[in-house]
Short mmCIF file of C-alpha atoms in Angstrom, two decimals:
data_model
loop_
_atom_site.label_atom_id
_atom_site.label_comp_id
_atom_site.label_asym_id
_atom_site.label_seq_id
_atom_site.Cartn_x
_atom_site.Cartn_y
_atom_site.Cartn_z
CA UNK B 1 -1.60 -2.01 -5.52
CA UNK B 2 -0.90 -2.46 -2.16
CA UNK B 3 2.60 -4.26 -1.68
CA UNK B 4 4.21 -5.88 2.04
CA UNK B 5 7.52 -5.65 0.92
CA UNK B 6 10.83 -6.41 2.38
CA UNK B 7 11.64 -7.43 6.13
CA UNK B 8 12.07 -3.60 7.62
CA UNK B 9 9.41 -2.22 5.67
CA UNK B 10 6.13 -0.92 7.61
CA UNK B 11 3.08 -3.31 6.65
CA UNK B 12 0.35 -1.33 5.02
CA UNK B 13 -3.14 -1.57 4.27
CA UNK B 14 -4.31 0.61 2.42
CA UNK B 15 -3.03 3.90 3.51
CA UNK B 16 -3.13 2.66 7.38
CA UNK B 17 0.62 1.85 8.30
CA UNK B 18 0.27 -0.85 11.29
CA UNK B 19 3.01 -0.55 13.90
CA UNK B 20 6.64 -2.00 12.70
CA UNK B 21 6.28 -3.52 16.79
CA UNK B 22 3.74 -5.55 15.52
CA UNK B 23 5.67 -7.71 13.03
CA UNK B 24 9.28 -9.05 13.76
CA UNK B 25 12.45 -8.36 11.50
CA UNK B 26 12.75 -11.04 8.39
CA UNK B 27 16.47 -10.68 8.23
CA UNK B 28 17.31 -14.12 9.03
CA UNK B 29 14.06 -15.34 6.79
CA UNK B 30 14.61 -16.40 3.00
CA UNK B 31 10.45 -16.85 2.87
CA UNK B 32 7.93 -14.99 4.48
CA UNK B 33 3.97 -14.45 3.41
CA UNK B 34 0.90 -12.52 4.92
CA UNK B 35 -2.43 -13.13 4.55
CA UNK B 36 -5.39 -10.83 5.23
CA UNK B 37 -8.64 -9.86 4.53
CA UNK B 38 -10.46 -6.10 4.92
CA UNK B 39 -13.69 -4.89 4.12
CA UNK B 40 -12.58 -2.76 1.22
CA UNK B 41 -9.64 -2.86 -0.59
CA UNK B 42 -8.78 0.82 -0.83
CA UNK B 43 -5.61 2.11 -2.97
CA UNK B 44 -4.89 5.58 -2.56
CA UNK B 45 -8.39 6.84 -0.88
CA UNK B 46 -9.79 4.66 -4.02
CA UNK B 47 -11.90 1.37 -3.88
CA UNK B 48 -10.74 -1.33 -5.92
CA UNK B 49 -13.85 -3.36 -4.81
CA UNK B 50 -17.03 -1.02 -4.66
CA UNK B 51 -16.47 -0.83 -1.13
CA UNK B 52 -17.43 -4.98 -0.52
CA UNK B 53 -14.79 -7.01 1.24
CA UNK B 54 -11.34 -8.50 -0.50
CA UNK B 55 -9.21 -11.05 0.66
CA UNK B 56 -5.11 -10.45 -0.03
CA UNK B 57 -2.12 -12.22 0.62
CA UNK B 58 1.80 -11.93 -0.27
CA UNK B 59 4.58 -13.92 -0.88
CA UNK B 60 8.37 -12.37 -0.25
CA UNK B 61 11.80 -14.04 -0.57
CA UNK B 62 14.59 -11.89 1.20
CA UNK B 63 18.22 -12.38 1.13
CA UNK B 64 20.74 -11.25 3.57
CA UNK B 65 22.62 -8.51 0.91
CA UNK B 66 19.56 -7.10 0.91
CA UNK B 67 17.38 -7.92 -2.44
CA UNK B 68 13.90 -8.97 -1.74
CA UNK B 69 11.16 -10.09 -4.54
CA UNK B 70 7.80 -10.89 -3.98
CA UNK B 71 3.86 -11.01 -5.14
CA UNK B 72 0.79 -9.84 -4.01
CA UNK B 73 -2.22 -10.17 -4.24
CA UNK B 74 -6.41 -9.45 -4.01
CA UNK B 75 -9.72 -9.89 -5.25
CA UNK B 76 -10.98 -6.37 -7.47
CA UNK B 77 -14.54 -5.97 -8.57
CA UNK B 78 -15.58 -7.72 -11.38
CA UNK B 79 -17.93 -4.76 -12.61
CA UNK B 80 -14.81 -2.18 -12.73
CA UNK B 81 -12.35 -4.67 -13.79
CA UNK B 82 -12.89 -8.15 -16.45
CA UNK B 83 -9.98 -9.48 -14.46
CA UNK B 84 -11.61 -10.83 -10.85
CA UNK B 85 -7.89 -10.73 -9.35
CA UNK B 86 -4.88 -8.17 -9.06
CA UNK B 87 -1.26 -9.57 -8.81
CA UNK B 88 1.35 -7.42 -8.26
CA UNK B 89 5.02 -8.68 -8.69
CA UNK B 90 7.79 -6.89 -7.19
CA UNK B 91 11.57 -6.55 -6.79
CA UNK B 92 13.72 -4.23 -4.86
CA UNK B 93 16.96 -3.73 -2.20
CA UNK B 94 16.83 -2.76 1.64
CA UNK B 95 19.29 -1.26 3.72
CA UNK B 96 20.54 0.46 6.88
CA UNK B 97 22.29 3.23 7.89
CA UNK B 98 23.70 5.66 11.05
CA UNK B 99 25.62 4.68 13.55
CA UNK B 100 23.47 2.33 15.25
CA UNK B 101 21.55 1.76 11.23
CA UNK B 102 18.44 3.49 12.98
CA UNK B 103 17.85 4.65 9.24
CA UNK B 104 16.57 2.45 6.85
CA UNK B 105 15.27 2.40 3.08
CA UNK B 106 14.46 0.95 0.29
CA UNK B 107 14.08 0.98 -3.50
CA UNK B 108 11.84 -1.03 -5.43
CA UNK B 109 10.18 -1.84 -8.62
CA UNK B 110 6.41 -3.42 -8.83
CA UNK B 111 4.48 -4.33 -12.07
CA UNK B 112 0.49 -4.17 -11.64
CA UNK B 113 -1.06 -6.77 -13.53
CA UNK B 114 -4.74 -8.23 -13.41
CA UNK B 115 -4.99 -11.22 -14.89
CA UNK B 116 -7.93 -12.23 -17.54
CA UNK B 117 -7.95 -8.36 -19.06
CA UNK B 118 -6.19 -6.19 -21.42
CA UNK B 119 -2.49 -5.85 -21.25
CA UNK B 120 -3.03 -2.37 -21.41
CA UNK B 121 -3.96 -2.34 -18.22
CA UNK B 122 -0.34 -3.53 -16.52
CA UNK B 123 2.33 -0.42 -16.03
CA UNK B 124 5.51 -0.47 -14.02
CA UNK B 125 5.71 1.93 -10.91
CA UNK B 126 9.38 2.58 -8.99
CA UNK B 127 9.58 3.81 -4.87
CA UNK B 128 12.05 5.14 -2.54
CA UNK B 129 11.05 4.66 0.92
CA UNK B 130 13.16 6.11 4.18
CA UNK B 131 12.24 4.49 7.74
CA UNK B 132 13.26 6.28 11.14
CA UNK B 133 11.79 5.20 14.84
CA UNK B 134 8.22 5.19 13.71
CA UNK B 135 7.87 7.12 10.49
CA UNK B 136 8.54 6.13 7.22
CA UNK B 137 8.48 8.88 3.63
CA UNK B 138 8.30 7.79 0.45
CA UNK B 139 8.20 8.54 -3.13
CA UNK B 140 6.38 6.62 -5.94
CA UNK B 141 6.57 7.37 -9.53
CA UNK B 142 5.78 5.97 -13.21
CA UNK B 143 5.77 7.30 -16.46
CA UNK B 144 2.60 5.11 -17.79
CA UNK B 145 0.02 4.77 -15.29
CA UNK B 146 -2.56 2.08 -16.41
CA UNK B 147 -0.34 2.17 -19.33
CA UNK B 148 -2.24 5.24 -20.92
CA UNK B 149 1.25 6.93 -21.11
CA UNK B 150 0.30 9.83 -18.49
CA UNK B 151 2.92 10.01 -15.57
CA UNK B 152 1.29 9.82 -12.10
CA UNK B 153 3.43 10.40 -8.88
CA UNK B 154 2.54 9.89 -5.49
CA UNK B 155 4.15 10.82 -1.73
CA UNK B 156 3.25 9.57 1.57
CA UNK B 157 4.16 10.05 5.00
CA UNK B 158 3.57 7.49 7.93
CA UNK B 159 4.05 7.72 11.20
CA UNK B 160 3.15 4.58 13.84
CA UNK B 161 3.56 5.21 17.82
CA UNK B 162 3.00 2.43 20.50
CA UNK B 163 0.44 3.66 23.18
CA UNK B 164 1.31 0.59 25.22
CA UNK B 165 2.42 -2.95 24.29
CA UNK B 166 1.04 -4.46 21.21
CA UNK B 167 -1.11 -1.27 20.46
CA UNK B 168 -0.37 1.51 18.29
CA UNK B 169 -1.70 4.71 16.60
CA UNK B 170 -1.05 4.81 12.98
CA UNK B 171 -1.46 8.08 10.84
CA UNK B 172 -1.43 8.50 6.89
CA UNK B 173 -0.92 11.53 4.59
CA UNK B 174 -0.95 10.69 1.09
CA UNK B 175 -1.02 12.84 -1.95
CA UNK B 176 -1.46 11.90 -5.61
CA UNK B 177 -0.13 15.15 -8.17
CA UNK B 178 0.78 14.49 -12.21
CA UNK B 179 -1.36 14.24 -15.46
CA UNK B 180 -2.32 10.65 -13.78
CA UNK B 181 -4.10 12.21 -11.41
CA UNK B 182 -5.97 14.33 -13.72
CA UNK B 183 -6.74 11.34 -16.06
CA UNK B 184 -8.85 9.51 -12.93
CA UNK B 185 -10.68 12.49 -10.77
CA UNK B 186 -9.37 15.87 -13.07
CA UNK B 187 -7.52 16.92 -9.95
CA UNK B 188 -4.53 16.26 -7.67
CA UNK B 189 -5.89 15.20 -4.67
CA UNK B 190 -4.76 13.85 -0.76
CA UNK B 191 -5.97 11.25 0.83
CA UNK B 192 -5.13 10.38 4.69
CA UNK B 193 -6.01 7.82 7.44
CA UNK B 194 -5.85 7.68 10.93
CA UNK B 195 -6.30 4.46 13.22
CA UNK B 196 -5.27 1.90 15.99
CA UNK B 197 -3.43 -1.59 15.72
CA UNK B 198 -2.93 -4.27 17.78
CA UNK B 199 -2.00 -7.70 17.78
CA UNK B 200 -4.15 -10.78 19.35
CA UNK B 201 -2.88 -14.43 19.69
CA UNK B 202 -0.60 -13.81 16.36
CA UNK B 203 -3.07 -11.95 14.28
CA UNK B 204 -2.64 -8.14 13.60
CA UNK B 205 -5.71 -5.97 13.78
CA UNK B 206 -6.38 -2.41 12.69
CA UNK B 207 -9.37 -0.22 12.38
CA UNK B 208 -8.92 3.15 10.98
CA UNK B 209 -11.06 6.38 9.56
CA UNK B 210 -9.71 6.57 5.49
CA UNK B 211 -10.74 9.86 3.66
CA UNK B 212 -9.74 12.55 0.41
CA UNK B 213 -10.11 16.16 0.00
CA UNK B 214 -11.49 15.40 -3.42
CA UNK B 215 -13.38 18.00 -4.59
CA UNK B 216 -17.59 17.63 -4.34
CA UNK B 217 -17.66 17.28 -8.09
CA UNK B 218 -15.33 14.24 -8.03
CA UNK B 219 -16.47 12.46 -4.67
CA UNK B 220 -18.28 8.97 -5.35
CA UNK B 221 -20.29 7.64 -2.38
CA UNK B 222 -22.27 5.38 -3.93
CA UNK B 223 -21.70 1.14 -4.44
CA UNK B 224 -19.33 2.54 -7.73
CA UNK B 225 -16.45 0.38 -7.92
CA UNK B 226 -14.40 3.57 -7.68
CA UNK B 227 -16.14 5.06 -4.50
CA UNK B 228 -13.80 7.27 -3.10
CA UNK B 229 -16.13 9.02 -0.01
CA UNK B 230 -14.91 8.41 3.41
CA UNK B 231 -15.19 5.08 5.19
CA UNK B 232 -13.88 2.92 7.89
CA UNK B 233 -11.54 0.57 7.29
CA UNK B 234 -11.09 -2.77 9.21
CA UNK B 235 -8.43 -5.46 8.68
CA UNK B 236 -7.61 -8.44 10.31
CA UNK B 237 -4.10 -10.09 9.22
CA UNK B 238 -1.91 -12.97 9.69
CA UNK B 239 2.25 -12.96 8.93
CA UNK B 240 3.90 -16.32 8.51
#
Protein backbone atom coordinates (compact mmCIF):
# COMPACT_ATOMS: atom_id res chain seq x y z
CA UNK A 1 0.00 0.00 0.00
CA UNK A 2 2.62 2.26 -0.03
CA UNK A 3 4.42 2.28 -3.56
CA UNK A 4 8.19 4.25 -4.55
CA UNK A 5 7.41 4.42 -7.96
CA UNK A 6 9.10 5.78 -10.96
CA UNK A 7 12.41 7.97 -11.09
CA UNK A 8 10.59 11.65 -10.68
CA UNK A 9 8.15 10.53 -8.33
CA UNK A 10 8.34 11.95 -4.57
CA UNK A 11 9.33 8.95 -2.14
CA UNK A 12 6.65 8.42 0.42
CA UNK A 13 6.17 6.88 3.61
CA UNK A 14 3.26 6.70 4.65
CA UNK A 15 1.61 9.96 4.07
CA UNK A 16 5.13 11.87 4.83
CA UNK A 17 6.51 12.91 1.28
CA UNK A 18 10.50 13.18 1.89
CA UNK A 19 12.14 15.90 -0.17
CA UNK A 20 12.58 14.98 -4.14
CA UNK A 21 16.43 16.80 -3.13
CA UNK A 22 16.97 13.94 -1.20
CA UNK A 23 16.98 11.22 -3.89
CA UNK A 24 18.63 11.74 -7.41
CA UNK A 25 16.73 11.37 -10.87
CA UNK A 26 16.65 7.46 -12.17
CA UNK A 27 16.44 8.51 -15.75
CA UNK A 28 19.56 7.01 -16.86
CA UNK A 29 18.81 3.82 -14.35
CA UNK A 30 17.08 0.56 -15.83
CA UNK A 31 17.15 -0.85 -11.89
CA UNK A 32 16.74 0.90 -8.86
CA UNK A 33 15.44 -0.48 -5.17
CA UNK A 34 14.89 1.11 -1.63
CA UNK A 35 14.95 -0.38 1.44
CA UNK A 36 13.57 0.89 4.75
CA UNK A 37 12.24 0.24 7.88
CA UNK A 38 9.64 2.55 10.24
CA UNK A 39 8.06 1.98 13.35
CA UNK A 40 4.59 1.60 11.95
CA UNK A 41 3.58 0.97 8.70
CA UNK A 42 0.74 3.43 8.32
CA UNK A 43 -1.52 3.54 4.97
CA UNK A 44 -3.78 6.30 4.82
CA UNK A 45 -3.74 7.46 8.73
CA UNK A 46 -4.29 3.45 9.14
CA UNK A 47 -1.86 0.86 10.77
CA UNK A 48 -1.18 -2.09 8.85
CA UNK A 49 0.93 -3.40 11.82
CA UNK A 50 -0.84 -2.53 15.25
CA UNK A 51 1.41 0.24 15.48
CA UNK A 52 4.85 -2.29 15.98
CA UNK A 53 7.65 -1.73 13.53
CA UNK A 54 7.74 -3.10 9.62
CA UNK A 55 10.50 -3.44 7.46
CA UNK A 56 9.77 -2.52 3.42
CA UNK A 57 11.65 -2.50 0.43
CA UNK A 58 11.01 -1.97 -3.51
CA UNK A 59 12.19 -3.03 -6.60
CA UNK A 60 11.64 -0.63 -9.93
CA UNK A 61 12.81 -1.12 -13.54
CA UNK A 62 12.53 2.25 -15.58
CA UNK A 63 13.01 2.77 -19.18
CA UNK A 64 13.92 5.87 -20.95
CA UNK A 65 10.19 6.25 -22.97
CA UNK A 66 9.01 6.42 -19.81
CA UNK A 67 7.28 2.96 -18.53
CA UNK A 68 8.36 1.91 -15.15
CA UNK A 69 7.19 -1.49 -13.24
CA UNK A 70 8.02 -2.45 -9.97
CA UNK A 71 7.15 -4.32 -6.42
CA UNK A 72 6.91 -3.50 -3.05
CA UNK A 73 6.87 -4.62 -0.23
CA UNK A 74 6.30 -5.01 3.98
CA UNK A 75 5.65 -7.00 6.87
CA UNK A 76 1.50 -6.57 8.08
CA UNK A 77 0.31 -7.96 11.35
CA UNK A 78 -0.33 -11.37 11.53
CA UNK A 79 -3.44 -10.87 13.95
CA UNK A 80 -5.30 -8.48 11.24
CA UNK A 81 -4.06 -10.28 8.30
CA UNK A 82 -3.29 -14.59 7.80
CA UNK A 83 -0.85 -13.34 5.22
CA UNK A 84 2.51 -12.06 7.38
CA UNK A 85 3.60 -10.02 4.11
CA UNK A 86 2.04 -7.38 1.60
CA UNK A 87 3.40 -7.24 -2.04
CA UNK A 88 2.29 -4.79 -4.16
CA UNK A 89 3.09 -5.02 -7.97
CA UNK A 90 2.90 -2.09 -10.10
CA UNK A 91 3.08 -0.65 -13.63
CA UNK A 92 2.76 2.78 -15.00
CA UNK A 93 4.32 5.79 -17.51
CA UNK A 94 6.17 9.13 -16.44
CA UNK A 95 6.56 12.20 -18.18
CA UNK A 96 7.47 15.88 -18.49
CA UNK A 97 6.17 18.86 -19.61
CA UNK A 98 6.55 23.05 -19.98
CA UNK A 99 9.04 24.66 -21.44
CA UNK A 100 11.82 23.79 -19.32
CA UNK A 101 9.47 20.09 -18.38
CA UNK A 102 9.22 21.70 -14.77
CA UNK A 103 5.83 19.66 -14.83
CA UNK A 104 5.80 16.20 -14.39
CA UNK A 105 3.25 13.16 -13.93
CA UNK A 106 2.41 10.03 -13.93
CA UNK A 107 -0.17 7.27 -14.36
CA UNK A 108 -0.07 4.02 -12.87
CA UNK A 109 -1.69 0.80 -12.04
CA UNK A 110 -0.83 -1.31 -8.65
CA UNK A 111 -2.41 -4.69 -7.58
CA UNK A 112 -2.42 -5.25 -3.61
CA UNK A 113 -1.83 -8.70 -2.86
CA UNK A 114 -0.83 -10.48 0.54
CA UNK A 115 0.38 -13.56 0.07
CA UNK A 116 -0.79 -16.83 2.22
CA UNK A 117 -4.67 -15.37 2.43
CA UNK A 118 -7.78 -15.18 0.53
CA UNK A 119 -7.75 -13.93 -2.98
CA UNK A 120 -10.47 -11.88 -2.02
CA UNK A 121 -8.39 -9.82 -0.44
CA UNK A 122 -6.20 -8.51 -3.75
CA UNK A 123 -8.06 -5.45 -5.82
CA UNK A 124 -6.54 -3.28 -8.48
CA UNK A 125 -6.21 0.57 -7.70
CA UNK A 126 -5.25 3.26 -10.76
CA UNK A 127 -3.39 7.05 -9.92
CA UNK A 128 -2.70 10.19 -11.64
CA UNK A 129 -0.06 12.09 -10.01
CA UNK A 130 1.15 15.88 -11.16
CA UNK A 131 4.70 17.11 -9.74
CA UNK A 132 5.70 20.96 -9.77
CA UNK A 133 8.91 22.51 -7.71
CA UNK A 134 8.01 20.83 -4.49
CA UNK A 135 4.40 19.72 -4.57
CA UNK A 136 2.97 16.92 -6.05
CA UNK A 137 -1.48 16.16 -6.38
CA UNK A 138 -2.81 13.13 -7.02
CA UNK A 139 -5.77 11.06 -7.57
CA UNK A 140 -6.33 7.35 -6.67
CA UNK A 141 -9.28 5.34 -7.50
CA UNK A 142 -10.74 1.61 -7.71
CA UNK A 143 -13.91 0.18 -8.21
CA UNK A 144 -13.32 -2.99 -5.71
CA UNK A 145 -11.51 -2.08 -2.73
CA UNK A 146 -10.38 -5.28 -0.83
CA UNK A 147 -12.31 -6.75 -3.59
CA UNK A 148 -15.73 -6.32 -1.66
CA UNK A 149 -16.96 -4.48 -4.86
CA UNK A 150 -17.39 -0.95 -3.00
CA UNK A 151 -15.45 1.89 -4.90
CA UNK A 152 -13.05 3.84 -2.61
CA UNK A 153 -11.23 7.03 -3.93
CA UNK A 154 -8.61 8.88 -2.41
CA UNK A 155 -6.70 12.56 -3.06
CA UNK A 156 -3.60 13.87 -1.66
CA UNK A 157 -1.61 16.85 -1.75
CA UNK A 158 2.22 17.09 -0.90
CA UNK A 159 4.26 19.69 -0.65
CA UNK A 160 8.32 19.28 0.36
CA UNK A 161 10.54 22.62 0.89
CA UNK A 162 14.37 22.55 1.63
CA UNK A 163 15.15 24.64 4.84
CA UNK A 164 18.83 24.27 4.02
CA UNK A 165 20.88 21.55 2.27
CA UNK A 166 19.86 18.03 2.75
CA UNK A 167 16.91 19.07 5.11
CA UNK A 168 13.42 19.54 4.30
CA UNK A 169 9.86 20.13 5.66
CA UNK A 170 7.39 17.79 4.28
CA UNK A 171 3.51 18.31 4.66
CA UNK A 172 0.55 15.79 3.86
CA UNK A 173 -3.21 16.27 3.28
CA UNK A 174 -4.94 13.23 2.46
CA UNK A 175 -8.58 12.47 2.18
CA UNK A 176 -10.35 9.13 1.70
CA UNK A 177 -14.42 9.79 0.31
CA UNK A 178 -16.61 6.71 -1.52
CA UNK A 179 -18.69 3.71 -0.16
CA UNK A 180 -14.94 2.30 0.64
CA UNK A 181 -14.59 4.57 3.07
CA UNK A 182 -17.80 3.87 4.67
CA UNK A 183 -17.18 0.04 4.53
CA UNK A 184 -13.82 0.55 6.99
CA UNK A 185 -14.66 3.60 9.62
CA UNK A 186 -18.65 4.51 8.31
CA UNK A 187 -17.24 7.87 7.33
CA UNK A 188 -15.10 9.79 4.82
CA UNK A 189 -12.36 10.89 6.62
CA UNK A 190 -8.69 13.06 6.18
CA UNK A 191 -5.75 12.18 7.34
CA UNK A 192 -2.48 14.56 7.23
CA UNK A 193 1.22 14.61 8.31
CA UNK A 194 3.67 17.03 8.88
CA UNK A 195 7.58 16.42 9.37
CA UNK A 196 11.37 16.96 8.62
CA UNK A 197 13.86 14.92 6.31
CA UNK A 198 17.25 14.75 5.90
CA UNK A 199 19.82 12.71 4.54
CA UNK A 200 23.06 11.27 6.54
CA UNK A 201 26.05 9.42 4.90
CA UNK A 202 23.46 8.02 2.07
CA UNK A 203 20.57 7.16 4.27
CA UNK A 204 17.32 9.29 4.22
CA UNK A 205 15.70 10.10 7.52
CA UNK A 206 12.30 11.51 8.42
CA UNK A 207 10.34 11.99 11.54
CA UNK A 208 6.93 13.33 11.26
CA UNK A 209 3.49 13.92 13.46
CA UNK A 210 0.68 11.48 11.32
CA UNK A 211 -3.03 12.11 12.37
CA UNK A 212 -7.16 11.81 11.08
CA UNK A 213 -10.12 13.80 11.83
CA UNK A 214 -11.92 10.54 12.34
CA UNK A 215 -14.71 10.95 14.27
CA UNK A 216 -14.46 9.85 18.35
CA UNK A 217 -16.72 6.94 17.58
CA UNK A 218 -14.32 5.55 14.93
CA UNK A 219 -10.80 6.49 16.51
CA UNK A 220 -8.75 3.26 17.65
CA UNK A 221 -5.86 4.00 20.04
CA UNK A 222 -5.32 0.92 21.33
CA UNK A 223 -2.50 -2.10 20.10
CA UNK A 224 -5.64 -2.93 17.30
CA UNK A 225 -4.04 -3.78 14.19
CA UNK A 226 -6.15 -1.01 12.68
CA UNK A 227 -5.20 1.81 15.23
CA UNK A 228 -5.79 4.84 13.56
CA UNK A 229 -5.11 7.61 16.70
CA UNK A 230 -2.31 9.94 16.16
CA UNK A 231 1.34 8.94 16.36
CA UNK A 232 4.80 9.77 15.38
CA UNK A 233 6.25 8.36 12.67
CA UNK A 234 10.02 7.63 12.20
CA UNK A 235 11.78 6.15 9.15
CA UNK A 236 15.11 5.54 8.29
CA UNK A 237 15.75 4.54 4.45
CA UNK A 238 18.30 3.51 2.04
CA UNK A 239 17.96 4.00 -2.15
CA UNK A 240 20.25 1.89 -4.28
Amino acid sequence: MYKKLNNKRIAQVVGLTLSTALFAPLAQAEFSGEISITNDYRFRGVSQTAGDFALQGSLDYSLENGLFFGAWASNVDKDSYDADVEIDVYAGYWGAFGADEEWEYDVTLTYYTYPGQDESTRYLEANVGLYYAGFHLAQWYTNDYSNADVSLNYTELNYSYEISENWSIDAHVGYSYGDGADYDWGEDYVDYSIGVSTEIGGVGLSLAWLDTNLSDDNIIDSSDPWRNDGTVLATASYAF
